[in-house]
JSON list of C-alpha atoms in Angstrom, two decimals:
[
{"chain": "A", "resi": 1, "resn": "UNK", "atom": "CA", "xyz": [-0.26, 64.61, -28.84]},
{"chain": "A", "resi": 2, "resn": "UNK", "atom": "CA", "xyz": [-2.09, 65.61, -31.63]},
{"chain": "A", "resi": 3, "resn": "UNK", "atom": "CA", "xyz": [-3.67, 61.79, -31.23]},
{"chain": "A", "resi": 4, "resn": "UNK", "atom": "CA", "xyz": [-5.66, 63.60, -29.33]},
{"chain": "A", "resi": 5, "resn": "UNK", "atom": "CA", "xyz": [-6.88, 65.99, -31.45]},
{"chain": "A", "resi": 6, "resn": "UNK", "atom": "CA", "xyz": [-9.07, 63.46, -33.14]},
{"chain": "A", "resi": 7, "resn": "UNK", "atom": "CA", "xyz": [-11.55, 63.27, -30.14]},
{"chain": "A", "resi": 8, "resn": "UNK", "atom": "CA", "xyz": [-14.85, 63.84, -32.02]},
{"chain": "A", "resi": 9, "resn": "UNK", "atom": "CA", "xyz": [-13.48, 60.86, -34.98]},
{"chain": "A", "resi": 10, "resn": "UNK", "atom": "CA", "xyz": [-16.07, 58.07, -34.15]},
{"chain": "A", "resi": 11, "resn": "UNK", "atom": "CA", "xyz": [-15.23, 55.31, -36.24]},
{"chain": "A", "resi": 12, "resn": "UNK", "atom": "CA", "xyz": [-11.69, 53.56, -38.89]},
{"chain": "A", "resi": 13, "resn": "UNK", "atom": "CA", "xyz": [-8.35, 55.03, -37.17]},
{"chain": "A", "resi": 14, "resn": "UNK", "atom": "CA", "xyz": [-5.78, 54.02, -40.08]},
{"chain": "A", "resi": 15, "resn": "UNK", "atom": "CA", "xyz": [-2.71, 54.03, -39.04]},
{"chain": "A", "resi": 16, "resn": "UNK", "atom": "CA", "xyz": [-0.93, 51.71, -40.43]},
{"chain": "A", "resi": 17, "resn": "UNK", "atom": "CA", "xyz": [2.37, 50.34, -42.95]},
{"chain": "A", "resi": 18, "resn": "UNK", "atom": "CA", "xyz": [3.94, 53.80, -41.66]},
{"chain": "A", "resi": 19, "resn": "UNK", "atom": "CA", "xyz": [7.32, 52.82, -40.21]},
{"chain": "A", "resi": 20, "resn": "UNK", "atom": "CA", "xyz": [5.85, 55.31, -37.03]},
{"chain": "A", "resi": 21, "resn": "UNK", "atom": "CA", "xyz": [8.39, 54.33, -33.87]},
{"chain": "A", "resi": 22, "resn": "UNK", "atom": "CA", "xyz": [7.87, 56.19, -31.37]},
{"chain": "A", "resi": 23, "resn": "UNK", "atom": "CA", "xyz": [5.81, 55.60, -27.84]},
{"chain": "A", "resi": 24, "resn": "UNK", "atom": "CA", "xyz": [1.58, 54.62, -29.22]},
{"chain": "A", "resi": 25, "resn": "UNK", "atom": "CA", "xyz": [0.39, 58.37, -26.50]},
{"chain": "A", "resi": 26, "resn": "UNK", "atom": "CA", "xyz": [-1.47, 58.13, -23.39]},
{"chain": "A", "resi": 27, "resn": "UNK", "atom": "CA", "xyz": [-3.80, 60.87, -25.28]},
{"chain": "A", "resi": 28, "resn": "UNK", "atom": "CA", "xyz": [-4.44, 57.71, -26.59]},
{"chain": "A", "resi": 29, "resn": "UNK", "atom": "CA", "xyz": [-7.77, 57.15, -24.12]},
{"chain": "A", "resi": 30, "resn": "UNK", "atom": "CA", "xyz": [-9.79, 60.97, -25.43]},
{"chain": "A", "resi": 31, "resn": "UNK", "atom": "CA", "xyz": [-10.60, 58.67, -28.13]},
{"chain": "A", "resi": 32, "resn": "UNK", "atom": "CA", "xyz": [-14.15, 57.59, -26.45]},
{"chain": "A", "resi": 33, "resn": "UNK", "atom": "CA", "xyz": [-15.88, 58.44, -29.02]},
{"chain": "A", "resi": 34, "resn": "UNK", "atom": "CA", "xyz": [-14.50, 55.88, -30.98]},
{"chain": "A", "resi": 35, "resn": "UNK", "atom": "CA", "xyz": [-16.94, 53.05, -32.13]},
{"chain": "A", "resi": 36, "resn": "UNK", "atom": "CA", "xyz": [-14.99, 51.16, -34.99]},
{"chain": "A", "resi": 37, "resn": "UNK", "atom": "CA", "xyz": [-11.50, 49.81, -36.52]},
{"chain": "A", "resi": 38, "resn": "UNK", "atom": "CA", "xyz": [-8.38, 51.11, -34.80]},
{"chain": "A", "resi": 39, "resn": "UNK", "atom": "CA", "xyz": [-5.41, 50.19, -36.66]},
{"chain": "A", "resi": 40, "resn": "UNK", "atom": "CA", "xyz": [-1.41, 50.83, -35.53]},
{"chain": "A", "resi": 41, "resn": "UNK", "atom": "CA", "xyz": [-0.43, 47.73, -36.84]},
{"chain": "A", "resi": 42, "resn": "UNK", "atom": "CA", "xyz": [3.55, 47.11, -39.08]},
{"chain": "A", "resi": 43, "resn": "UNK", "atom": "CA", "xyz": [4.89, 50.15, -37.47]},
{"chain": "A", "resi": 44, "resn": "UNK", "atom": "CA", "xyz": [7.18, 49.82, -35.31]},
{"chain": "A", "resi": 45, "resn": "UNK", "atom": "CA", "xyz": [5.20, 51.22, -32.18]},
{"chain": "A", "resi": 46, "resn": "UNK", "atom": "CA", "xyz": [7.63, 50.46, -28.52]},
{"chain": "A", "resi": 47, "resn": "UNK", "atom": "CA", "xyz": [7.71, 51.08, -24.44]},
{"chain": "A", "resi": 48, "resn": "UNK", "atom": "CA", "xyz": [4.08, 49.86, -23.35]},
{"chain": "A", "resi": 49, "resn": "UNK", "atom": "CA", "xyz": [0.25, 50.11, -24.37]},
{"chain": "A", "resi": 50, "resn": "UNK", "atom": "CA", "xyz": [-0.59, 52.38, -22.87]},
{"chain": "A", "resi": 51, "resn": "UNK", "atom": "CA", "xyz": [-3.24, 51.17, -19.73]},
{"chain": "A", "resi": 52, "resn": "UNK", "atom": "CA", "xyz": [-5.22, 55.25, -21.31]},
{"chain": "A", "resi": 53, "resn": "UNK", "atom": "CA", "xyz": [-6.99, 51.62, -24.27]},
{"chain": "A", "resi": 54, "resn": "UNK", "atom": "CA", "xyz": [-8.79, 51.20, -21.69]},
{"chain": "A", "resi": 55, "resn": "UNK", "atom": "CA", "xyz": [-11.13, 54.34, -22.05]},
{"chain": "A", "resi": 56, "resn": "UNK", "atom": "CA", "xyz": [-12.07, 53.35, -25.44]},
{"chain": "A", "resi": 57, "resn": "UNK", "atom": "CA", "xyz": [-15.50, 50.99, -24.42]},
{"chain": "A", "resi": 58, "resn": "UNK", "atom": "CA", "xyz": [-17.17, 52.07, -27.61]},
{"chain": "A", "resi": 59, "resn": "UNK", "atom": "CA", "xyz": [-15.65, 49.94, -30.20]},
{"chain": "A", "resi": 60, "resn": "UNK", "atom": "CA", "xyz": [-17.23, 47.55, -31.12]},
{"chain": "A", "resi": 61, "resn": "UNK", "atom": "CA", "xyz": [-14.96, 46.10, -33.95]},
{"chain": "A", "resi": 62, "resn": "UNK", "atom": "CA", "xyz": [-11.67, 45.82, -34.43]},
{"chain": "A", "resi": 63, "resn": "UNK", "atom": "CA", "xyz": [-8.39, 47.02, -31.84]},
{"chain": "A", "resi": 64, "resn": "UNK", "atom": "CA", "xyz": [-5.19, 46.12, -34.11]},
{"chain": "A", "resi": 65, "resn": "UNK", "atom": "CA", "xyz": [-2.56, 46.99, -33.14]},
{"chain": "A", "resi": 66, "resn": "UNK", "atom": "CA", "xyz": [-0.12, 43.50, -34.47]},
{"chain": "A", "resi": 67, "resn": "UNK", "atom": "CA", "xyz": [3.17, 43.47, -36.23]},
{"chain": "A", "resi": 68, "resn": "UNK", "atom": "CA", "xyz": [5.46, 46.23, -33.69]},
{"chain": "A", "resi": 69, "resn": "UNK", "atom": "CA", "xyz": [8.10, 46.16, -30.86]},
{"chain": "A", "resi": 70, "resn": "UNK", "atom": "CA", "xyz": [5.52, 46.87, -27.87]},
{"chain": "A", "resi": 71, "resn": "UNK", "atom": "CA", "xyz": [6.49, 45.83, -24.58]},
{"chain": "A", "resi": 72, "resn": "UNK", "atom": "CA", "xyz": [5.73, 45.10, -20.56]},
{"chain": "A", "resi": 73, "resn": "UNK", "atom": "CA", "xyz": [2.39, 43.93, -19.58]},
{"chain": "A", "resi": 74, "resn": "UNK", "atom": "CA", "xyz": [-0.75, 43.81, -21.15]},
{"chain": "A", "resi": 75, "resn": "UNK", "atom": "CA", "xyz": [-2.93, 46.77, -19.76]},
{"chain": "A", "resi": 76, "resn": "UNK", "atom": "CA", "xyz": [-5.91, 45.09, -17.46]},
{"chain": "A", "resi": 77, "resn": "UNK", "atom": "CA", "xyz": [-8.19, 48.40, -17.94]},
{"chain": "A", "resi": 78, "resn": "UNK", "atom": "CA", "xyz": [-7.88, 46.24, -21.36]},
{"chain": "A", "resi": 79, "resn": "UNK", "atom": "CA", "xyz": [-11.01, 43.48, -19.24]},
{"chain": "A", "resi": 80, "resn": "UNK", "atom": "CA", "xyz": [-12.80, 47.28, -19.68]},
{"chain": "A", "resi": 81, "resn": "UNK", "atom": "CA", "xyz": [-13.47, 47.05, -23.72]},
{"chain": "A", "resi": 82, "resn": "UNK", "atom": "CA", "xyz": [-16.22, 44.92, -23.02]},
{"chain": "A", "resi": 83, "resn": "UNK", "atom": "CA", "xyz": [-18.39, 45.59, -26.99]},
{"chain": "A", "resi": 84, "resn": "UNK", "atom": "CA", "xyz": [-14.97, 44.54, -28.60]},
{"chain": "A", "resi": 85, "resn": "UNK", "atom": "CA", "xyz": [-15.28, 41.33, -31.21]},
{"chain": "A", "resi": 86, "resn": "UNK", "atom": "CA", "xyz": [-12.10, 40.94, -32.09]},
{"chain": "A", "resi": 87, "resn": "UNK", "atom": "CA", "xyz": [-8.81, 41.72, -30.74]},
{"chain": "A", "resi": 88, "resn": "UNK", "atom": "CA", "xyz": [-5.67, 41.88, -32.84]},
{"chain": "A", "resi": 89, "resn": "UNK", "atom": "CA", "xyz": [-2.31, 42.36, -30.65]},
{"chain": "A", "resi": 90, "resn": "UNK", "atom": "CA", "xyz": [0.24, 39.54, -31.73]},
{"chain": "A", "resi": 91, "resn": "UNK", "atom": "CA", "xyz": [4.02, 39.55, -32.98]},
{"chain": "A", "resi": 92, "resn": "UNK", "atom": "CA", "xyz": [4.50, 42.58, -30.43]},
{"chain": "A", "resi": 93, "resn": "UNK", "atom": "CA", "xyz": [7.33, 41.62, -27.13]},
{"chain": "A", "resi": 94, "resn": "UNK", "atom": "CA", "xyz": [4.62, 42.09, -24.35]},
{"chain": "A", "resi": 95, "resn": "UNK", "atom": "CA", "xyz": [6.07, 39.83, -21.93]},
{"chain": "A", "resi": 96, "resn": "UNK", "atom": "CA", "xyz": [2.94, 39.87, -18.74]},
{"chain": "A", "resi": 97, "resn": "UNK", "atom": "CA", "xyz": [1.07, 37.40, -17.91]},
{"chain": "A", "resi": 98, "resn": "UNK", "atom": "CA", "xyz": [-2.34, 37.12, -20.13]},
{"chain": "A", "resi": 99, "resn": "UNK", "atom": "CA", "xyz": [-4.49, 39.78, -17.61]},
{"chain": "A", "resi": 100, "resn": "UNK", "atom": "CA", "xyz": [-7.92, 37.61, -16.22]},
{"chain": "A", "resi": 101, "resn": "UNK", "atom": "CA", "xyz": [-9.51, 41.15, -17.34]},
{"chain": "A", "resi": 102, "resn": "UNK", "atom": "CA", "xyz": [-9.47, 39.39, -20.57]},
{"chain": "A", "resi": 103, "resn": "UNK", "atom": "CA", "xyz": [-12.04, 37.08, -19.86]},
{"chain": "A", "resi": 104, "resn": "UNK", "atom": "CA", "xyz": [-14.20, 39.62, -20.35]},
{"chain": "A", "resi": 105, "resn": "UNK", "atom": "CA", "xyz": [-14.30, 40.58, -23.47]},
{"chain": "A", "resi": 106, "resn": "UNK", "atom": "CA", "xyz": [-17.01, 38.44, -24.66]},
{"chain": "A", "resi": 107, "resn": "UNK", "atom": "CA", "xyz": [-18.41, 39.67, -27.35]},
{"chain": "A", "resi": 108, "resn": "UNK", "atom": "CA", "xyz": [-14.61, 38.97, -28.78]},
{"chain": "A", "resi": 109, "resn": "UNK", "atom": "CA", "xyz": [-16.41, 36.17, -30.37]},
{"chain": "A", "resi": 110, "resn": "UNK", "atom": "CA", "xyz": [-14.36, 36.45, -33.89]},
{"chain": "A", "resi": 111, "resn": "UNK", "atom": "CA", "xyz": [-10.78, 37.05, -33.45]},
{"chain": "A", "resi": 112, "resn": "UNK", "atom": "CA", "xyz": [-8.86, 36.52, -30.42]},
{"chain": "A", "resi": 113, "resn": "UNK", "atom": "CA", "xyz": [-4.45, 37.07, -31.13]},
{"chain": "A", "resi": 114, "resn": "UNK", "atom": "CA", "xyz": [-1.55, 37.19, -28.42]},
{"chain": "A", "resi": 115, "resn": "UNK", "atom": "CA", "xyz": [0.96, 35.30, -30.39]},
{"chain": "A", "resi": 116, "resn": "UNK", "atom": "CA", "xyz": [3.88, 36.09, -30.71]},
{"chain": "A", "resi": 117, "resn": "UNK", "atom": "CA", "xyz": [5.08, 37.40, -28.07]},
{"chain": "A", "resi": 118, "resn": "UNK", "atom": "CA", "xyz": [6.90, 36.79, -25.02]},
{"chain": "A", "resi": 119, "resn": "UNK", "atom": "CA", "xyz": [3.78, 35.99, -22.29]},
{"chain": "A", "resi": 120, "resn": "UNK", "atom": "CA", "xyz": [3.99, 33.68, -19.77]},
{"chain": "A", "resi": 121, "resn": "UNK", "atom": "CA", "xyz": [2.00, 32.03, -16.97]},
{"chain": "A", "resi": 122, "resn": "UNK", "atom": "CA", "xyz": [-1.21, 30.00, -17.76]},
{"chain": "A", "resi": 123, "resn": "UNK", "atom": "CA", "xyz": [-3.55, 31.07, -19.59]},
{"chain": "A", "resi": 124, "resn": "UNK", "atom": "CA", "xyz": [-5.72, 31.98, -16.39]},
{"chain": "A", "resi": 125, "resn": "UNK", "atom": "CA", "xyz": [-9.66, 30.42, -17.15]},
{"chain": "A", "resi": 126, "resn": "UNK", "atom": "CA", "xyz": [-11.44, 33.12, -17.79]},
{"chain": "A", "resi": 127, "resn": "UNK", "atom": "CA", "xyz": [-10.54, 32.79, -21.66]},
{"chain": "A", "resi": 128, "resn": "UNK", "atom": "CA", "xyz": [-13.55, 30.38, -20.91]},
{"chain": "A", "resi": 129, "resn": "UNK", "atom": "CA", "xyz": [-15.89, 32.98, -21.45]},
{"chain": "A", "resi": 130, "resn": "UNK", "atom": "CA", "xyz": [-14.56, 34.34, -24.92]},
{"chain": "A", "resi": 131, "resn": "UNK", "atom": "CA", "xyz": [-16.80, 32.37, -27.25]},
{"chain": "A", "resi": 132, "resn": "UNK", "atom": "CA", "xyz": [-14.79, 31.86, -30.66]},
{"chain": "A", "resi": 133, "resn": "UNK", "atom": "CA", "xyz": [-15.69, 29.12, -32.66]},
{"chain": "A", "resi": 134, "resn": "UNK", "atom": "CA", "xyz": [-13.99, 28.35, -35.35]},
{"chain": "A", "resi": 135, "resn": "UNK", "atom": "CA", "xyz": [-16.20, 28.37, -38.67]},
{"chain": "A", "resi": 136, "resn": "UNK", "atom": "CA", "xyz": [-16.70, 26.93, -41.73]},
{"chain": "A", "resi": 137, "resn": "UNK", "atom": "CA", "xyz": [-14.95, 29.97, -43.54]},
{"chain": "A", "resi": 138, "resn": "UNK", "atom": "CA", "xyz": [-12.25, 29.07, -41.79]},
{"chain": "A", "resi": 139, "resn": "UNK", "atom": "CA", "xyz": [-11.89, 33.15, -40.66]},
{"chain": "A", "resi": 140, "resn": "UNK", "atom": "CA", "xyz": [-12.11, 33.30, -36.96]},
{"chain": "A", "resi": 141, "resn": "UNK", "atom": "CA", "xyz": [-8.15, 32.78, -34.80]},
{"chain": "A", "resi": 142, "resn": "UNK", "atom": "CA", "xyz": [-8.09, 32.00, -31.82]},
{"chain": "A", "resi": 143, "resn": "UNK", "atom": "CA", "xyz": [-3.97, 32.55, -31.15]},
{"chain": "A", "resi": 144, "resn": "UNK", "atom": "CA", "xyz": [-1.59, 33.15, -28.49]},
{"chain": "A", "resi": 145, "resn": "UNK", "atom": "CA", "xyz": [1.56, 30.20, -29.87]},
{"chain": "A", "resi": 146, "resn": "UNK", "atom": "CA", "xyz": [5.03, 30.89, -29.79]},
{"chain": "A", "resi": 147, "resn": "UNK", "atom": "CA", "xyz": [4.99, 33.20, -26.08]},
{"chain": "A", "resi": 148, "resn": "UNK", "atom": "CA", "xyz": [6.53, 31.50, -22.61]},
{"chain": "A", "resi": 149, "resn": "UNK", "atom": "CA", "xyz": [2.48, 29.69, -21.32]},
{"chain": "A", "resi": 150, "resn": "UNK", "atom": "CA", "xyz": [3.14, 27.03, -19.91]},
{"chain": "A", "resi": 151, "resn": "UNK", "atom": "CA", "xyz": [1.12, 25.16, -16.59]},
{"chain": "A", "resi": 152, "resn": "UNK", "atom": "CA", "xyz": [-1.74, 22.81, -17.85]},
{"chain": "A", "resi": 153, "resn": "UNK", "atom": "CA", "xyz": [-4.76, 23.92, -20.04]},
{"chain": "A", "resi": 154, "resn": "UNK", "atom": "CA", "xyz": [-7.26, 25.58, -17.95]},
{"chain": "A", "resi": 155, "resn": "UNK", "atom": "CA", "xyz": [-10.36, 23.02, -18.22]},
{"chain": "A", "resi": 156, "resn": "UNK", "atom": "CA", "xyz": [-12.54, 25.57, -19.85]},
{"chain": "A", "resi": 157, "resn": "UNK", "atom": "CA", "xyz": [-10.67, 25.40, -22.70]},
{"chain": "A", "resi": 158, "resn": "UNK", "atom": "CA", "xyz": [-11.11, 22.09, -23.71]},
{"chain": "A", "resi": 159, "resn": "UNK", "atom": "CA", "xyz": [-14.11, 22.97, -26.70]},
{"chain": "A", "resi": 160, "resn": "UNK", "atom": "CA", "xyz": [-11.82, 25.95, -27.76]},
{"chain": "A", "resi": 161, "resn": "UNK", "atom": "CA", "xyz": [-8.53, 23.61, -28.43]},
{"chain": "A", "resi": 162, "resn": "UNK", "atom": "CA", "xyz": [-10.55, 21.51, -29.84]},
{"chain": "A", "resi": 163, "resn": "UNK", "atom": "CA", "xyz": [-10.91, 23.76, -33.02]},
{"chain": "A", "resi": 164, "resn": "UNK", "atom": "CA", "xyz": [-8.02, 26.43, -32.92]},
{"chain": "A", "resi": 165, "resn": "UNK", "atom": "CA", "xyz": [-5.07, 23.38, -30.79]},
{"chain": "A", "resi": 166, "resn": "UNK", "atom": "CA", "xyz": [-1.95, 24.50, -33.04]},
{"chain": "A", "resi": 167, "resn": "UNK", "atom": "CA", "xyz": [-3.03, 27.17, -32.31]},
{"chain": "A", "resi": 168, "resn": "UNK", "atom": "CA", "xyz": [-2.59, 27.65, -28.60]},
{"chain": "A", "resi": 169, "resn": "UNK", "atom": "CA", "xyz": [-0.01, 24.95, -27.58]},
{"chain": "A", "resi": 170, "resn": "UNK", "atom": "CA", "xyz": [2.42, 25.53, -30.20]},
{"chain": "A", "resi": 171, "resn": "UNK", "atom": "CA", "xyz": [5.93, 26.92, -29.03]},
{"chain": "A", "resi": 172, "resn": "UNK", "atom": "CA", "xyz": [4.66, 27.41, -25.20]},
{"chain": "A", "resi": 173, "resn": "UNK", "atom": "CA", "xyz": [5.15, 24.85, -22.68]},
{"chain": "A", "resi": 174, "resn": "UNK", "atom": "CA", "xyz": [1.79, 23.62, -22.14]},
{"chain": "A", "resi": 175, "resn": "UNK", "atom": "CA", "xyz": [1.41, 21.30, -20.04]},
{"chain": "A", "resi": 176, "resn": "UNK", "atom": "CA", "xyz": [4.75, 22.04, -18.60]},
{"chain": "A", "resi": 177, "resn": "UNK", "atom": "CA", "xyz": [4.40, 23.41, -15.09]},
{"chain": "A", "resi": 178, "resn": "UNK", "atom": "CA", "xyz": [5.66, 27.18, -14.84]},
{"chain": "A", "resi": 179, "resn": "UNK", "atom": "CA", "xyz": [8.89, 26.74, -12.41]},
{"chain": "A", "resi": 180, "resn": "UNK", "atom": "CA", "xyz": [10.36, 23.46, -14.07]},
{"chain": "A", "resi": 181, "resn": "UNK", "atom": "CA", "xyz": [13.25, 23.16, -16.34]},
{"chain": "A", "resi": 182, "resn": "UNK", "atom": "CA", "xyz": [13.33, 21.02, -19.18]},
{"chain": "A", "resi": 183, "resn": "UNK", "atom": "CA", "xyz": [16.45, 19.02, -19.74]},
{"chain": "A", "resi": 184, "resn": "UNK", "atom": "CA", "xyz": [18.54, 17.92, -22.64]},
{"chain": "A", "resi": 185, "resn": "UNK", "atom": "CA", "xyz": [16.87, 14.78, -23.48]},
{"chain": "A", "resi": 186, "resn": "UNK", "atom": "CA", "xyz": [13.67, 16.57, -24.15]},
{"chain": "A", "resi": 187, "resn": "UNK", "atom": "CA", "xyz": [11.53, 15.47, -20.17]},
{"chain": "A", "resi": 188, "resn": "UNK", "atom": "CA", "xyz": [10.48, 18.31, -17.74]},
{"chain": "A", "resi": 189, "resn": "UNK", "atom": "CA", "xyz": [11.79, 17.92, -14.34]},
{"chain": "A", "resi": 190, "resn": "UNK", "atom": "CA", "xyz": [10.48, 19.47, -10.93]},
{"chain": "A", "resi": 191, "resn": "UNK", "atom": "CA", "xyz": [13.51, 22.17, -9.59]},
{"chain": "A", "resi": 192, "resn": "UNK", "atom": "CA", "xyz": [14.22, 19.05, -6.97]},
{"chain": "A", "resi": 193, "resn": "UNK", "atom": "CA", "xyz": [15.20, 17.24, -9.95]},
{"chain": "A", "resi": 194, "resn": "UNK", "atom": "CA", "xyz": [12.82, 15.08, -9.57]},
{"chain": "A", "resi": 195, "resn": "UNK", "atom": "CA", "xyz": [10.65, 13.94, -13.36]},
{"chain": "A", "resi": 196, "resn": "UNK", "atom": "CA", "xyz": [7.34, 16.16, -13.93]},
{"chain": "A", "resi": 197, "resn": "UNK", "atom": "CA", "xyz": [3.79, 14.55, -14.70]},
{"chain": "A", "resi": 198, "resn": "UNK", "atom": "CA", "xyz": [1.41, 15.78, -16.85]},
{"chain": "A", "resi": 199, "resn": "UNK", "atom": "CA", "xyz": [-1.30, 15.75, -14.44]},
{"chain": "A", "resi": 200, "resn": "UNK", "atom": "CA", "xyz": [-3.85, 13.20, -15.15]},
{"chain": "A", "resi": 201, "resn": "UNK", "atom": "CA", "xyz": [-6.76, 16.34, -16.19]},
{"chain": "A", "resi": 202, "resn": "UNK", "atom": "CA", "xyz": [-4.23, 17.38, -18.68]},
{"chain": "A", "resi": 203, "resn": "UNK", "atom": "CA", "xyz": [-3.95, 13.87, -19.95]},
{"chain": "A", "resi": 204, "resn": "UNK", "atom": "CA", "xyz": [-7.85, 14.03, -20.80]},
{"chain": "A", "resi": 205, "resn": "UNK", "atom": "CA", "xyz": [-7.82, 17.53, -22.84]},
{"chain": "A", "resi": 206, "resn": "UNK", "atom": "CA", "xyz": [-5.25, 16.03, -25.04]},
{"chain": "A", "resi": 207, "resn": "UNK", "atom": "CA", "xyz": [-6.03, 12.94, -25.52]},
{"chain": "A", "resi": 208, "resn": "UNK", "atom": "CA", "xyz": [-10.06, 13.84, -26.42]},
{"chain": "A", "resi": 209, "resn": "UNK", "atom": "CA", "xyz": [-7.64, 16.70, -29.46]},
{"chain": "A", "resi": 210, "resn": "UNK", "atom": "CA", "xyz": [-6.09, 13.83, -30.13]},
{"chain": "A", "resi": 211, "resn": "UNK", "atom": "CA", "xyz": [-9.34, 11.41, -31.13]},
{"chain": "A", "resi": 212, "resn": "UNK", "atom": "CA", "xyz": [-11.28, 14.03, -32.47]},
{"chain": "A", "resi": 213, "resn": "UNK", "atom": "CA", "xyz": [-8.53, 14.82, -35.09]},
{"chain": "A", "resi": 214, "resn": "UNK", "atom": "CA", "xyz": [-8.48, 10.95, -35.80]},
{"chain": "A", "resi": 215, "resn": "UNK", "atom": "CA", "xyz": [-12.16, 10.68, -36.45]}
]
């Protein structure tokens, strides 16, 4: 498509709030010279995010695709964007687990947003490699809320959870085994019908968060 003809462009591609409804083309991968700011937000882009996004390895600022209707798996190739400072792909319909490869985004220190999707399974321990801290200005974010994430919170994310507790836990089932079922009384049960206990390490993390909040 015509997007591939922008292969000499190096920064500031803003295609937002245009009601675009087609798939994001694979020719996106031809924009390998892009170093800053690629926005496809607030459209109606559908289908999957092409794996060719992994070729945009020079981008060192913002990759924004929130408020669309993209679905399917998050490409593991996104883990190649090791210069990226901000990733905004919340408010879509992605339904895979979070790729462990995203733990390679160690330069993503300001905003990491995958909220309001349908992401499943446990949060990978590799996300503990990201160094996003809540600043005094509140300008940083670590958003995983309103997905279908479950199982124990990795201990590698304990510090992050203290700063971004609600934006991780809200709307998910953290602390509940992924294969458990929730009864009408709100209790979690294993597949054999027995009560599910929150793992001790998970209890320790939750207590730590509560104590920190009360101090």
